[in-house]
Every structure is written in C-alpha cells, then in structure tokens.
Amino acid sequence: MQGFKGRFVKGSEPESVYWRRRAIVAGAVLAVVLLVVLGVGALGGGGEEPAAEADASPGEWQAPSPTTTLNRPYVKETTPAAEPSESPTVEPVSACAPEDLMLQVVAAFGEARSGSEVPVSVLVASGADTACTADLREVAVELTAGADVVYSTAHCETPQGEQVELADGAGQTVEFTVDGLASEEECAGSRRELPAGEYELRARLGDAVSSPTSLRLT
C-alpha cells in the first residue's frame, strides 16, 4: 500500500489534500456535462407541443388551432322573409259637379278700344266637401251683348290648361286674351270689330258660369 501511494502522490503536502482536489475537479466536470445535456434537450423540444396539452381529456378547454378553425362547417344565416304589405286602395277622384264649381273672371281693363287685346284671368275653385277634378281646358271666356254671345275664346283659340284636382277651397287660374273681335262657333266666317258699347264678360266651365263683369268698348 505504501508503494502504490508513493507512485501517484507527489509533493510535500499530505496525501489527503491531493485526493480532495481531485474530487472537486471531477465534480465540476460532471456539472458542466449535465448543463450541456439539459441545454441541448431544451433547444430540441421547443417546436413540439407539450404532451399534457396533446393528451388533454375531452372535458378540458383547448385553444382552437388554425386547422380546426378552417375546417368548421359553414352555416349560412337566413333572414325571415318579409310579409308582403297590402297596398292601400286609392279611390278615384270624381269630376266636380257644376253646382260645386266657383268661377271668377277679372279683366285687366274695364274699358278698351274695339279690336284691341284685353288680358283676362279666370279663377276656378270648388266648394265641395271632398276633392274633385276640373279640366281647365274646357274653361272659356265669353263676351255678350244682351242674350247674344258675340265673342268666345272657345270659338277660335286653342284650349289652355290641364285637368287639376281641387280641394279645400284652393283654386287654379287660367289666362286669356280677349281681342274684341266678333266670333262664331268653329271660328266660321270673317271676324269684324265689335261696335262700341257696353258688354258683359263672363267665364264658363261646362254648365258652371261666373258672375259677369262689365267691359266697355270704344
């Protein structure tokens, strides 16, 4: 035993000191080796899913993966069909009765030279309780001498206006020009200047007639 110890232990220090140093060095080398092995294992297993997560029981919640999200069945949302609404029934508006029509004629001048033009306006309104229609193209202006109609815009002029709806006392105006020349139905015969004198001017729409106004021709 003395020969063995003397072969491997050199120096002036005791033998126990040399063995203690060798044990410390061996332990340090072993610790470095373990650290290297653990580090390589951690780097190699970073891309794999944990076993506990992969083997989770059906009762445990798991975050959805991209694969499961893409493979979900598509369910188209449906909206309830709207029920067709019933359109209200619109009652046709009837024509105004003659007794409900109110006509007013206004001449720009109360006196004019025979054969000259006189602007005339006719206001058409309804006194009915409900709305009704009136065709303004049928409005005419007449010039009378006693019981004779010596001039009418319906004889030679082109009808103006359109069919309108009258309600709540609102009226529509039609414009005319009275030229002071005698006329006949369908514009027959030659037209001549009316003699000077007093004439009555009135408006007519069917059987409805306005109150007359005076027009003096000179």
JSON list of C-alpha atoms in Angstrom, two decimals:
[
{"chain": "A", "resi": 1, "resn": "MET", "atom": "CA", "xyz": [0.00, 0.00, 0.00]},
{"chain": "A", "resi": 2, "resn": "GLN", "atom": "CA", "xyz": [2.87, 2.31, 0.70]},
{"chain": "A", "resi": 3, "resn": "GLY", "atom": "CA", "xyz": [4.31, 1.56, -2.76]},
{"chain": "A", "resi": 4, "resn": "PHE", "atom": "CA", "xyz": [1.02, 2.47, -4.52]},
{"chain": "A", "resi": 5, "resn": "LYS", "atom": "CA", "xyz": [0.61, 5.76, -2.67]},
{"chain": "A", "resi": 6, "resn": "GLY", "atom": "CA", "xyz": [4.14, 6.77, -3.26]},
{"chain": "A", "resi": 7, "resn": "ARG", "atom": "CA", "xyz": [3.78, 6.24, -7.04]},
{"chain": "A", "resi": 8, "resn": "PHE", "atom": "CA", "xyz": [0.82, 8.68, -7.60]},
{"chain": "A", "resi": 9, "resn": "VAL", "atom": "CA", "xyz": [1.14, 11.21, -4.76]},
{"chain": "A", "resi": 10, "resn": "LYS", "atom": "CA", "xyz": [3.95, 13.68, -5.11]},
{"chain": "A", "resi": 11, "resn": "GLY", "atom": "CA", "xyz": [4.90, 16.89, -3.30]},
{"chain": "A", "resi": 12, "resn": "SER", "atom": "CA", "xyz": [5.39, 17.92, 0.20]},
{"chain": "A", "resi": 13, "resn": "GLU", "atom": "CA", "xyz": [1.68, 18.25, 1.11]},
{"chain": "A", "resi": 14, "resn": "PRO", "atom": "CA", "xyz": [-0.28, 15.47, 2.81]},
{"chain": "A", "resi": 15, "resn": "GLU", "atom": "CA", "xyz": [-1.92, 12.77, 0.68]},
{"chain": "A", "resi": 16, "resn": "SER", "atom": "CA", "xyz": [-5.47, 13.72, 1.78]},
{"chain": "A", "resi": 17, "resn": "VAL", "atom": "CA", "xyz": [-5.09, 17.18, 0.29]},
{"chain": "A", "resi": 18, "resn": "TYR", "atom": "CA", "xyz": [-4.27, 15.80, -3.20]},
{"chain": "A", "resi": 19, "resn": "TRP", "atom": "CA", "xyz": [-7.34, 13.45, -3.20]},
{"chain": "A", "resi": 20, "resn": "ARG", "atom": "CA", "xyz": [-9.65, 16.24, -2.08]},
{"chain": "A", "resi": 21, "resn": "ARG", "atom": "CA", "xyz": [-8.54, 18.46, -5.00]},
{"chain": "A", "resi": 22, "resn": "ARG", "atom": "CA", "xyz": [-9.09, 15.64, -7.47]},
{"chain": "A", "resi": 23, "resn": "ALA", "atom": "CA", "xyz": [-12.64, 15.10, -6.16]},
{"chain": "A", "resi": 24, "resn": "ILE", "atom": "CA", "xyz": [-13.52, 18.83, -6.59]},
{"chain": "A", "resi": 25, "resn": "VAL", "atom": "CA", "xyz": [-12.25, 18.86, -10.19]},
{"chain": "A", "resi": 26, "resn": "ALA", "atom": "CA", "xyz": [-14.18, 15.71, -11.07]},
{"chain": "A", "resi": 27, "resn": "GLY", "atom": "CA", "xyz": [-17.42, 17.13, -9.62]},
{"chain": "A", "resi": 28, "resn": "ALA", "atom": "CA", "xyz": [-17.02, 20.37, -11.61]},
{"chain": "A", "resi": 29, "resn": "VAL", "atom": "CA", "xyz": [-16.53, 18.46, -14.86]},
{"chain": "A", "resi": 30, "resn": "LEU", "atom": "CA", "xyz": [-19.64, 16.36, -14.16]},
{"chain": "A", "resi": 31, "resn": "ALA", "atom": "CA", "xyz": [-21.74, 19.50, -13.52]},
{"chain": "A", "resi": 32, "resn": "VAL", "atom": "CA", "xyz": [-20.66, 21.08, -16.83]},
{"chain": "A", "resi": 33, "resn": "VAL", "atom": "CA", "xyz": [-21.59, 17.90, -18.72]},
{"chain": "A", "resi": 34, "resn": "LEU", "atom": "CA", "xyz": [-25.08, 17.87, -17.14]},
{"chain": "A", "resi": 35, "resn": "LEU", "atom": "CA", "xyz": [-25.68, 21.53, -18.05]},
{"chain": "A", "resi": 36, "resn": "VAL", "atom": "CA", "xyz": [-24.75, 20.89, -21.70]},
{"chain": "A", "resi": 37, "resn": "VAL", "atom": "CA", "xyz": [-27.08, 17.88, -21.92]},
{"chain": "A", "resi": 38, "resn": "LEU", "atom": "CA", "xyz": [-30.02, 19.80, -20.42]},
{"chain": "A", "resi": 39, "resn": "GLY", "atom": "CA", "xyz": [-29.47, 22.79, -22.74]},
{"chain": "A", "resi": 40, "resn": "VAL", "atom": "CA", "xyz": [-29.48, 20.64, -25.89]},
{"chain": "A", "resi": 41, "resn": "GLY", "atom": "CA", "xyz": [-32.67, 18.88, -24.75]},
{"chain": "A", "resi": 42, "resn": "ALA", "atom": "CA", "xyz": [-34.47, 22.22, -24.19]},
{"chain": "A", "resi": 43, "resn": "LEU", "atom": "CA", "xyz": [-33.50, 23.56, -27.65]},
{"chain": "A", "resi": 44, "resn": "GLY", "atom": "CA", "xyz": [-34.57, 20.38, -29.45]},
{"chain": "A", "resi": 45, "resn": "GLY", "atom": "CA", "xyz": [-38.03, 20.15, -27.85]},
{"chain": "A", "resi": 46, "resn": "GLY", "atom": "CA", "xyz": [-39.16, 23.79, -28.48]},
{"chain": "A", "resi": 47, "resn": "GLY", "atom": "CA", "xyz": [-41.19, 23.03, -31.67]},
{"chain": "A", "resi": 48, "resn": "GLU", "atom": "CA", "xyz": [-43.23, 20.16, -30.22]},
{"chain": "A", "resi": 49, "resn": "GLU", "atom": "CA", "xyz": [-46.49, 20.55, -28.38]},
{"chain": "A", "resi": 50, "resn": "PRO", "atom": "CA", "xyz": [-46.43, 19.58, -24.73]},
{"chain": "A", "resi": 51, "resn": "ALA", "atom": "CA", "xyz": [-47.58, 16.06, -24.09]},
{"chain": "A", "resi": 52, "resn": "ALA", "atom": "CA", "xyz": [-50.03, 17.26, -21.46]},
{"chain": "A", "resi": 53, "resn": "GLU", "atom": "CA", "xyz": [-51.72, 19.55, -23.99]},
{"chain": "A", "resi": 54, "resn": "ALA", "atom": "CA", "xyz": [-51.86, 16.88, -26.70]},
{"chain": "A", "resi": 55, "resn": "ASP", "atom": "CA", "xyz": [-53.33, 14.30, -24.35]},
{"chain": "A", "resi": 56, "resn": "ALA", "atom": "CA", "xyz": [-55.85, 16.63, -22.72]},
{"chain": "A", "resi": 57, "resn": "SER", "atom": "CA", "xyz": [-59.08, 14.97, -21.75]},
{"chain": "A", "resi": 58, "resn": "PRO", "atom": "CA", "xyz": [-62.31, 15.85, -23.62]},
{"chain": "A", "resi": 59, "resn": "GLY", "atom": "CA", "xyz": [-63.58, 17.84, -20.65]},
{"chain": "A", "resi": 60, "resn": "GLU", "atom": "CA", "xyz": [-60.65, 20.29, -20.70]},
{"chain": "A", "resi": 61, "resn": "TRP", "atom": "CA", "xyz": [-60.78, 23.51, -22.80]},
{"chain": "A", "resi": 62, "resn": "GLN", "atom": "CA", "xyz": [-58.23, 23.87, -25.59]},
{"chain": "A", "resi": 63, "resn": "ALA", "atom": "CA", "xyz": [-57.49, 26.95, -27.71]},
{"chain": "A", "resi": 64, "resn": "PRO", "atom": "CA", "xyz": [-58.58, 26.39, -31.32]},
{"chain": "A", "resi": 65, "resn": "SER", "atom": "CA", "xyz": [-55.82, 25.69, -33.78]},
{"chain": "A", "resi": 66, "resn": "PRO", "atom": "CA", "xyz": [-55.73, 27.12, -37.34]},
{"chain": "A", "resi": 67, "resn": "THR", "atom": "CA", "xyz": [-56.60, 23.69, -38.74]},
{"chain": "A", "resi": 68, "resn": "THR", "atom": "CA", "xyz": [-59.77, 23.27, -36.70]},
{"chain": "A", "resi": 69, "resn": "THR", "atom": "CA", "xyz": [-60.89, 26.82, -37.49]},
{"chain": "A", "resi": 70, "resn": "LEU", "atom": "CA", "xyz": [-60.58, 26.32, -41.25]},
{"chain": "A", "resi": 71, "resn": "ASN", "atom": "CA", "xyz": [-62.44, 23.03, -41.19]},
{"chain": "A", "resi": 72, "resn": "ARG", "atom": "CA", "xyz": [-65.54, 24.35, -39.41]},
{"chain": "A", "resi": 73, "resn": "PRO", "atom": "CA", "xyz": [-68.77, 23.77, -41.37]},
{"chain": "A", "resi": 74, "resn": "TYR", "atom": "CA", "xyz": [-70.18, 26.98, -42.92]},
{"chain": "A", "resi": 75, "resn": "VAL", "atom": "CA", "xyz": [-73.73, 27.76, -41.86]},
{"chain": "A", "resi": 76, "resn": "LYS", "atom": "CA", "xyz": [-75.47, 30.38, -43.97]},
{"chain": "A", "resi": 77, "resn": "GLU", "atom": "CA", "xyz": [-77.52, 32.86, -42.00]},
{"chain": "A", "resi": 78, "resn": "THR", "atom": "CA", "xyz": [-81.08, 33.18, -43.18]},
{"chain": "A", "resi": 79, "resn": "THR", "atom": "CA", "xyz": [-83.33, 36.15, -42.63]},
{"chain": "A", "resi": 80, "resn": "PRO", "atom": "CA", "xyz": [-87.07, 35.70, -42.31]},
{"chain": "A", "resi": 81, "resn": "ALA", "atom": "CA", "xyz": [-88.92, 36.67, -45.44]},
{"chain": "A", "resi": 82, "resn": "ALA", "atom": "CA", "xyz": [-90.80, 39.92, -45.11]},
{"chain": "A", "resi": 83, "resn": "GLU", "atom": "CA", "xyz": [-94.51, 39.58, -45.34]},
{"chain": "A", "resi": 84, "resn": "PRO", "atom": "CA", "xyz": [-95.95, 41.41, -48.35]},
{"chain": "A", "resi": 85, "resn": "SER", "atom": "CA", "xyz": [-97.64, 44.59, -47.28]},
{"chain": "A", "resi": 86, "resn": "GLU", "atom": "CA", "xyz": [-101.09, 45.29, -48.53]},
{"chain": "A", "resi": 87, "resn": "SER", "atom": "CA", "xyz": [-101.21, 48.42, -50.69]},
{"chain": "A", "resi": 88, "resn": "PRO", "atom": "CA", "xyz": [-103.96, 50.81, -49.68]},
{"chain": "A", "resi": 89, "resn": "THR", "atom": "CA", "xyz": [-106.87, 51.10, -52.04]},
{"chain": "A", "resi": 90, "resn": "VAL", "atom": "CA", "xyz": [-106.97, 54.51, -53.71]},
{"chain": "A", "resi": 91, "resn": "GLU", "atom": "CA", "xyz": [-110.42, 55.70, -54.60]},
{"chain": "A", "resi": 92, "resn": "PRO", "atom": "CA", "xyz": [-110.60, 57.59, -57.93]},
{"chain": "A", "resi": 93, "resn": "VAL", "atom": "CA", "xyz": [-111.38, 61.31, -57.65]},
{"chain": "A", "resi": 94, "resn": "SER", "atom": "CA", "xyz": [-114.59, 62.22, -59.45]},
{"chain": "A", "resi": 95, "resn": "ALA", "atom": "CA", "xyz": [-115.21, 65.31, -61.54]},
{"chain": "A", "resi": 96, "resn": "CYS", "atom": "CA", "xyz": [-116.51, 68.41, -59.78]},
{"chain": "A", "resi": 97, "resn": "ALA", "atom": "CA", "xyz": [-120.26, 68.91, -60.00]},
{"chain": "A", "resi": 98, "resn": "PRO", "atom": "CA", "xyz": [-121.28, 72.18, -61.75]},
{"chain": "A", "resi": 99, "resn": "GLU", "atom": "CA", "xyz": [-123.03, 73.41, -58.61]},
{"chain": "A", "resi": 100, "resn": "ASP", "atom": "CA", "xyz": [-119.79, 72.99, -56.63]},
{"chain": "A", "resi": 101, "resn": "LEU", "atom": "CA", "xyz": [-117.62, 74.97, -59.06]},
{"chain": "A", "resi": 102, "resn": "MET", "atom": "CA", "xyz": [-116.93, 78.63, -58.37]},
{"chain": "A", "resi": 103, "resn": "LEU", "atom": "CA", "xyz": [-115.66, 80.82, -61.27]},
{"chain": "A", "resi": 104, "resn": "GLN", "atom": "CA", "xyz": [-114.42, 84.39, -61.13]},
{"chain": "A", "resi": 105, "resn": "VAL", "atom": "CA", "xyz": [-113.43, 86.48, -64.18]},
{"chain": "A", "resi": 106, "resn": "VAL", "atom": "CA", "xyz": [-111.20, 89.56, -63.95]},
{"chain": "A", "resi": 107, "resn": "ALA", "atom": "CA", "xyz": [-110.31, 91.84, -66.90]},
{"chain": "A", "resi": 108, "resn": "ALA", "atom": "CA", "xyz": [-107.13, 93.91, -66.90]},
{"chain": "A", "resi": 109, "resn": "PHE", "atom": "CA", "xyz": [-109.13, 96.93, -68.15]},
{"chain": "A", "resi": 110, "resn": "GLY", "atom": "CA", "xyz": [-112.74, 97.97, -67.67]},
{"chain": "A", "resi": 111, "resn": "GLU", "atom": "CA", "xyz": [-112.62, 99.89, -70.96]},
{"chain": "A", "resi": 112, "resn": "ALA", "atom": "CA", "xyz": [-110.78, 99.16, -74.20]},
{"chain": "A", "resi": 113, "resn": "ARG", "atom": "CA", "xyz": [-110.81, 100.13, -77.86]},
{"chain": "A", "resi": 114, "resn": "SER", "atom": "CA", "xyz": [-112.76, 97.78, -80.11]},
{"chain": "A", "resi": 115, "resn": "GLY", "atom": "CA", "xyz": [-110.36, 95.33, -81.76]},
{"chain": "A", "resi": 116, "resn": "SER", "atom": "CA", "xyz": [-107.62, 95.76, -79.12]},
{"chain": "A", "resi": 117, "resn": "GLU", "atom": "CA", "xyz": [-106.45, 92.94, -76.83]},
{"chain": "A", "resi": 118, "resn": "VAL", "atom": "CA", "xyz": [-107.56, 92.77, -73.20]},
{"chain": "A", "resi": 119, "resn": "PRO", "atom": "CA", "xyz": [-105.84, 90.31, -70.75]},
{"chain": "A", "resi": 120, "resn": "VAL", "atom": "CA", "xyz": [-108.39, 88.32, -68.75]},
{"chain": "A", "resi": 121, "resn": "SER", "atom": "CA", "xyz": [-107.88, 85.91, -65.81]},
{"chain": "A", "resi": 122, "resn": "VAL", "atom": "CA", "xyz": [-110.31, 83.21, -64.70]},
{"chain": "A", "resi": 123, "resn": "LEU", "atom": "CA", "xyz": [-110.12, 81.66, -61.23]},
{"chain": "A", "resi": 124, "resn": "VAL", "atom": "CA", "xyz": [-111.60, 78.16, -60.86]},
{"chain": "A", "resi": 125, "resn": "ALA", "atom": "CA", "xyz": [-112.29, 76.74, -57.37]},
{"chain": "A", "resi": 126, "resn": "SER", "atom": "CA", "xyz": [-114.50, 74.10, -55.76]},
{"chain": "A", "resi": 127, "resn": "GLY", "atom": "CA", "xyz": [-116.85, 74.42, -52.83]},
{"chain": "A", "resi": 128, "resn": "ALA", "atom": "CA", "xyz": [-117.31, 70.65, -52.42]},
{"chain": "A", "resi": 129, "resn": "ASP", "atom": "CA", "xyz": [-116.53, 68.92, -49.12]},
{"chain": "A", "resi": 130, "resn": "THR", "atom": "CA", "xyz": [-114.31, 66.37, -50.87]},
{"chain": "A", "resi": 131, "resn": "ALA", "atom": "CA", "xyz": [-111.65, 66.67, -53.55]},
{"chain": "A", "resi": 132, "resn": "CYS", "atom": "CA", "xyz": [-112.79, 66.68, -57.18]},
{"chain": "A", "resi": 133, "resn": "THR", "atom": "CA", "xyz": [-111.24, 67.29, -60.59]},
{"chain": "A", "resi": 134, "resn": "ALA", "atom": "CA", "xyz": [-111.78, 70.03, -63.17]},
{"chain": "A", "resi": 135, "resn": "ASP", "atom": "CA", "xyz": [-110.46, 70.21, -66.75]},
{"chain": "A", "resi": 136, "resn": "LEU", "atom": "CA", "xyz": [-109.16, 73.75, -67.22]},
{"chain": "A", "resi": 137, "resn": "ARG", "atom": "CA", "xyz": [-109.01, 73.20, -71.00]},
{"chain": "A", "resi": 138, "resn": "GLU", "atom": "CA", "xyz": [-112.81, 73.48, -71.02]},
{"chain": "A", "resi": 139, "resn": "VAL", "atom": "CA", "xyz": [-112.80, 76.97, -69.47]},
{"chain": "A", "resi": 140, "resn": "ALA", "atom": "CA", "xyz": [-113.94, 79.70, -71.89]},
{"chain": "A", "resi": 141, "resn": "VAL", "atom": "CA", "xyz": [-114.38, 83.48, -71.70]},
{"chain": "A", "resi": 142, "resn": "GLU", "atom": "CA", "xyz": [-117.49, 84.94, -73.35]},
{"chain": "A", "resi": 143, "resn": "LEU", "atom": "CA", "xyz": [-118.45, 88.46, -74.34]},
{"chain": "A", "resi": 144, "resn": "THR", "atom": "CA", "xyz": [-122.19, 89.01, -74.53]},
{"chain": "A", "resi": 145, "resn": "ALA", "atom": "CA", "xyz": [-124.48, 91.74, -75.74]},
{"chain": "A", "resi": 146, "resn": "GLY", "atom": "CA", "xyz": [-127.80, 91.09, -74.03]},
{"chain": "A", "resi": 147, "resn": "ALA", "atom": "CA", "xyz": [-128.62, 87.39, -74.61]},
{"chain": "A", "resi": 148, "resn": "ASP", "atom": "CA", "xyz": [-126.26, 87.01, -77.60]},
{"chain": "A", "resi": 149, "resn": "VAL", "atom": "CA", "xyz": [-122.74, 85.64, -77.29]},
{"chain": "A", "resi": 150, "resn": "VAL", "atom": "CA", "xyz": [-120.77, 87.82, -79.70]},
{"chain": "A", "resi": 151, "resn": "TYR", "atom": "CA", "xyz": [-117.36, 86.50, -78.81]},
{"chain": "A", "resi": 152, "resn": "SER", "atom": "CA", "xyz": [-115.96, 83.37, -77.07]},
{"chain": "A", "resi": 153, "resn": "THR", "atom": "CA", "xyz": [-112.42, 82.07, -76.63]},
{"chain": "A", "resi": 154, "resn": "ALA", "atom": "CA", "xyz": [-113.82, 78.59, -77.33]},
{"chain": "A", "resi": 155, "resn": "HIS", "atom": "CA", "xyz": [-114.61, 79.61, -80.93]},
{"chain": "A", "resi": 156, "resn": "CYS", "atom": "CA", "xyz": [-111.12, 80.22, -82.27]},
{"chain": "A", "resi": 157, "resn": "GLU", "atom": "CA", "xyz": [-108.49, 79.90, -79.54]},
{"chain": "A", "resi": 158, "resn": "THR", "atom": "CA", "xyz": [-106.60, 76.71, -78.62]},
{"chain": "A", "resi": 159, "resn": "PRO", "atom": "CA", "xyz": [-107.68, 75.44, -75.17]},
{"chain": "A", "resi": 160, "resn": "GLN", "atom": "CA", "xyz": [-105.13, 76.04, -72.40]},
{"chain": "A", "resi": 161, "resn": "GLY", "atom": "CA", "xyz": [-104.51, 74.38, -69.04]},
{"chain": "A", "resi": 162, "resn": "GLU", "atom": "CA", "xyz": [-104.87, 70.81, -67.83]},
{"chain": "A", "resi": 163, "resn": "GLN", "atom": "CA", "xyz": [-107.00, 68.61, -65.58]},
{"chain": "A", "resi": 164, "resn": "VAL", "atom": "CA", "xyz": [-106.42, 69.55, -61.93]},
{"chain": "A", "resi": 165, "resn": "GLU", "atom": "CA", "xyz": [-107.63, 68.41, -58.53]},
{"chain": "A", "resi": 166, "resn": "LEU", "atom": "CA", "xyz": [-109.48, 70.97, -56.44]},
{"chain": "A", "resi": 167, "resn": "ALA", "atom": "CA", "xyz": [-109.90, 70.70, -52.67]},
{"chain": "A", "resi": 168, "resn": "ASP", "atom": "CA", "xyz": [-110.28, 72.82, -49.54]},
{"chain": "A", "resi": 169, "resn": "GLY", "atom": "CA", "xyz": [-111.31, 75.90, -51.50]},
{"chain": "A", "resi": 170, "resn": "ALA", "atom": "CA", "xyz": [-107.97, 76.14, -53.34]},
{"chain": "A", "resi": 171, "resn": "GLY", "atom": "CA", "xyz": [-108.27, 77.46, -56.89]},
{"chain": "A", "resi": 172, "resn": "GLN", "atom": "CA", "xyz": [-106.46, 77.39, -60.23]},
{"chain": "A", "resi": 173, "resn": "THR", "atom": "CA", "xyz": [-106.08, 80.34, -62.61]},
{"chain": "A", "resi": 174, "resn": "VAL", "atom": "CA", "xyz": [-106.30, 80.29, -66.41]},
{"chain": "A", "resi": 175, "resn": "GLU", "atom": "CA", "xyz": [-105.13, 83.25, -68.52]},
{"chain": "A", "resi": 176, "resn": "PHE", "atom": "CA", "xyz": [-106.82, 84.51, -71.72]},
{"chain": "A", "resi": 177, "resn": "THR", "atom": "CA", "xyz": [-106.63, 87.41, -74.16]},
{"chain": "A", "resi": 178, "resn": "VAL", "atom": "CA", "xyz": [-109.90, 88.92, -75.46]},
{"chain": "A", "resi": 179, "resn": "ASP", "atom": "CA", "xyz": [-109.30, 90.72, -78.75]},
{"chain": "A", "resi": 180, "resn": "GLY", "atom": "CA", "xyz": [-112.68, 92.49, -79.09]},
{"chain": "A", "resi": 181, "resn": "LEU", "atom": "CA", "xyz": [-113.50, 90.93, -82.46]},
{"chain": "A", "resi": 182, "resn": "ALA", "atom": "CA", "xyz": [-116.74, 89.11, -83.16]},
{"chain": "A", "resi": 183, "resn": "SER", "atom": "CA", "xyz": [-116.50, 85.31, -83.50]},
{"chain": "A", "resi": 184, "resn": "GLU", "atom": "CA", "xyz": [-118.70, 82.35, -84.32]},
{"chain": "A", "resi": 185, "resn": "GLU", "atom": "CA", "xyz": [-118.56, 78.65, -83.41]},
{"chain": "A", "resi": 186, "resn": "GLU", "atom": "CA", "xyz": [-115.67, 76.74, -85.01]},
{"chain": "A", "resi": 187, "resn": "CYS", "atom": "CA", "xyz": [-114.29, 80.17, -85.97]},
{"chain": "A", "resi": 188, "resn": "ALA", "atom": "CA", "xyz": [-116.56, 80.29, -89.02]},
{"chain": "A", "resi": 189, "resn": "GLY", "atom": "CA", "xyz": [-116.92, 83.46, -91.15]},
{"chain": "A", "resi": 190, "resn": "SER", "atom": "CA", "xyz": [-114.85, 86.61, -91.11]},
{"chain": "A", "resi": 191, "resn": "ARG", "atom": "CA", "xyz": [-114.12, 88.34, -87.86]},
{"chain": "A", "resi": 192, "resn": "ARG", "atom": "CA", "xyz": [-115.08, 92.01, -87.54]},
{"chain": "A", "resi": 193, "resn": "GLU", "atom": "CA", "xyz": [-114.68, 94.71, -84.93]},
{"chain": "A", "resi": 194, "resn": "LEU", "atom": "CA", "xyz": [-117.50, 94.86, -82.42]},
{"chain": "A", "resi": 195, "resn": "PRO", "atom": "CA", "xyz": [-119.46, 98.08, -82.24]},
{"chain": "A", "resi": 196, "resn": "ALA", "atom": "CA", "xyz": [-118.68, 100.43, -79.39]},
{"chain": "A", "resi": 197, "resn": "GLY", "atom": "CA", "xyz": [-120.86, 99.94, -76.34]},
{"chain": "A", "resi": 198, "resn": "GLU", "atom": "CA", "xyz": [-121.32, 98.11, -73.04]},
{"chain": "A", "resi": 199, "resn": "TYR", "atom": "CA", "xyz": [-120.68, 94.36, -72.94]},
{"chain": "A", "resi": 200, "resn": "GLU", "atom": "CA", "xyz": [-120.66, 91.73, -70.26]},
{"chain": "A", "resi": 201, "resn": "LEU", "atom": "CA", "xyz": [-117.63, 89.46, -69.72]},
{"chain": "A", "resi": 202, "resn": "ARG", "atom": "CA", "xyz": [-118.14, 86.07, -68.09]},
{"chain": "A", "resi": 203, "resn": "ALA", "atom": "CA", "xyz": [-116.34, 82.69, -67.68]},
{"chain": "A", "resi": 204, "resn": "ARG", "atom": "CA", "xyz": [-117.86, 79.29, -68.36]},
{"chain": "A", "resi": 205, "resn": "LEU", "atom": "CA", "xyz": [-116.82, 75.71, -67.47]},
{"chain": "A", "resi": 206, "resn": "GLY", "atom": "CA", "xyz": [-119.47, 73.31, -68.74]},
{"chain": "A", "resi": 207, "resn": "ASP", "atom": "CA", "xyz": [-122.71, 74.29, -67.05]},
{"chain": "A", "resi": 208, "resn": "ALA", "atom": "CA", "xyz": [-120.92, 76.39, -64.42]},
{"chain": "A", "resi": 209, "resn": "VAL", "atom": "CA", "xyz": [-120.93, 80.14, -65.22]},
{"chain": "A", "resi": 210, "resn": "SER", "atom": "CA", "xyz": [-119.31, 83.01, -63.34]},
{"chain": "A", "resi": 211, "resn": "SER", "atom": "CA", "xyz": [-120.91, 86.27, -62.38]},
{"chain": "A", "resi": 212, "resn": "PRO", "atom": "CA", "xyz": [-120.47, 88.80, -65.24]},
{"chain": "A", "resi": 213, "resn": "THR", "atom": "CA", "xyz": [-118.24, 91.84, -65.19]},
{"chain": "A", "resi": 214, "resn": "SER", "atom": "CA", "xyz": [-118.62, 94.90, -67.42]},
{"chain": "A", "resi": 215, "resn": "LEU", "atom": "CA", "xyz": [-116.32, 95.71, -70.36]},
{"chain": "A", "resi": 216, "resn": "ARG", "atom": "CA", "xyz": [-116.86, 98.89, -72.36]},
{"chain": "A", "resi": 217, "resn": "LEU", "atom": "CA", "xyz": [-115.63, 99.03, -75.95]},
{"chain": "A", "resi": 218, "resn": "THR", "atom": "CA", "xyz": [-114.97, 102.40, -77.56]}
]
